[in-house]
Coordinates of C-alpha atoms in Angstrom, one line a residue:
M202 CA -6.2 -0.7 -6.3
H203 CA -7.8 2.0 -8.5
N204 CA -5.9 4.4 -10.7
Y205 CA -7.3 8.0 -10.6
K206 CA -6.8 10.7 -13.2
I207 CA -7.1 14.3 -12.1
I208 CA -6.9 17.6 -14.1
I209 CA -5.2 20.4 -12.2
E210 CA -5.2 24.1 -12.5
Y211 CA -3.0 26.2 -10.2
D212 CA -1.3 29.5 -9.6
G213 CA 2.4 28.5 -9.0
S214 CA 3.5 31.9 -7.6
S215 CA 4.2 30.5 -4.1
F216 CA 5.6 27.1 -5.1
V217 CA 9.0 25.6 -6.0
G218 CA 7.4 24.0 -9.0
W219 CA 5.6 20.7 -9.7
Q220 CA 8.1 18.2 -8.3
R221 CA 8.6 17.5 -4.6
Q222 CA 11.8 19.2 -3.4
N223 CA 13.6 19.8 -0.1
N224 CA 13.8 23.6 -0.5
G225 CA 10.1 24.5 -0.4
L226 CA 6.5 23.5 -1.0
S227 CA 5.7 21.9 -4.3
I228 CA 2.4 21.2 -6.1
Q229 CA 3.0 17.5 -6.0
Q230 CA 3.6 17.6 -2.2
L231 CA 0.5 19.7 -1.6
I232 CA -1.8 17.3 -3.6
E233 CA -0.3 14.2 -2.1
E234 CA -0.9 15.6 1.4
S235 CA -4.5 16.5 0.5
I236 CA -5.3 13.1 -0.9
K237 CA -3.8 11.5 2.3
K238 CA -6.1 13.6 4.5
I239 CA -9.2 12.4 2.7
S240 CA -8.2 8.8 1.9
N241 CA -5.9 7.8 4.9
E242 CA -3.5 6.4 2.3
K243 CA -0.1 7.8 1.2
P244 CA -0.3 8.2 -2.6
I245 CA 2.4 9.1 -5.1
I246 CA 1.1 11.4 -7.7
Y247 CA 2.5 11.3 -11.2
G248 CA 2.2 14.4 -13.4
A249 CA 2.1 14.3 -17.1
G250 CA 4.5 17.3 -17.1
R251 CA 6.3 19.6 -14.7
T252 CA 6.4 23.3 -14.1
D253 CA 9.2 25.4 -12.7
A254 CA 9.0 27.7 -9.7
G255 CA 6.4 30.4 -10.1
V256 CA 4.8 28.9 -13.2
H257 CA 1.1 28.4 -13.4
A258 CA -0.8 25.5 -14.9
K259 CA -4.2 25.1 -16.6
G260 CA -5.3 21.6 -17.5
Q261 CA -2.3 19.7 -16.2
V262 CA -3.0 15.9 -16.0
A263 CA -1.8 13.7 -13.1
S264 CA -2.6 10.2 -11.8
F265 CA -2.4 8.3 -8.6
K266 CA -3.4 4.9 -7.2
L267 CA -5.4 4.2 -4.1

């Protein structure tokens, strides 16, 4: 299993924040679903920080294992 580091930049206007939630689409959910599409594995992504709803990020670091 390999550990991958990614650096993320996003406009959070349309999201409920970083962390996966039941009340809407999160950045974490979107990235996990995208990784699954290209790897056929279901990763859990861990962010070095979180953002609230509507907050943008530039240079946010996250990691996941495949």
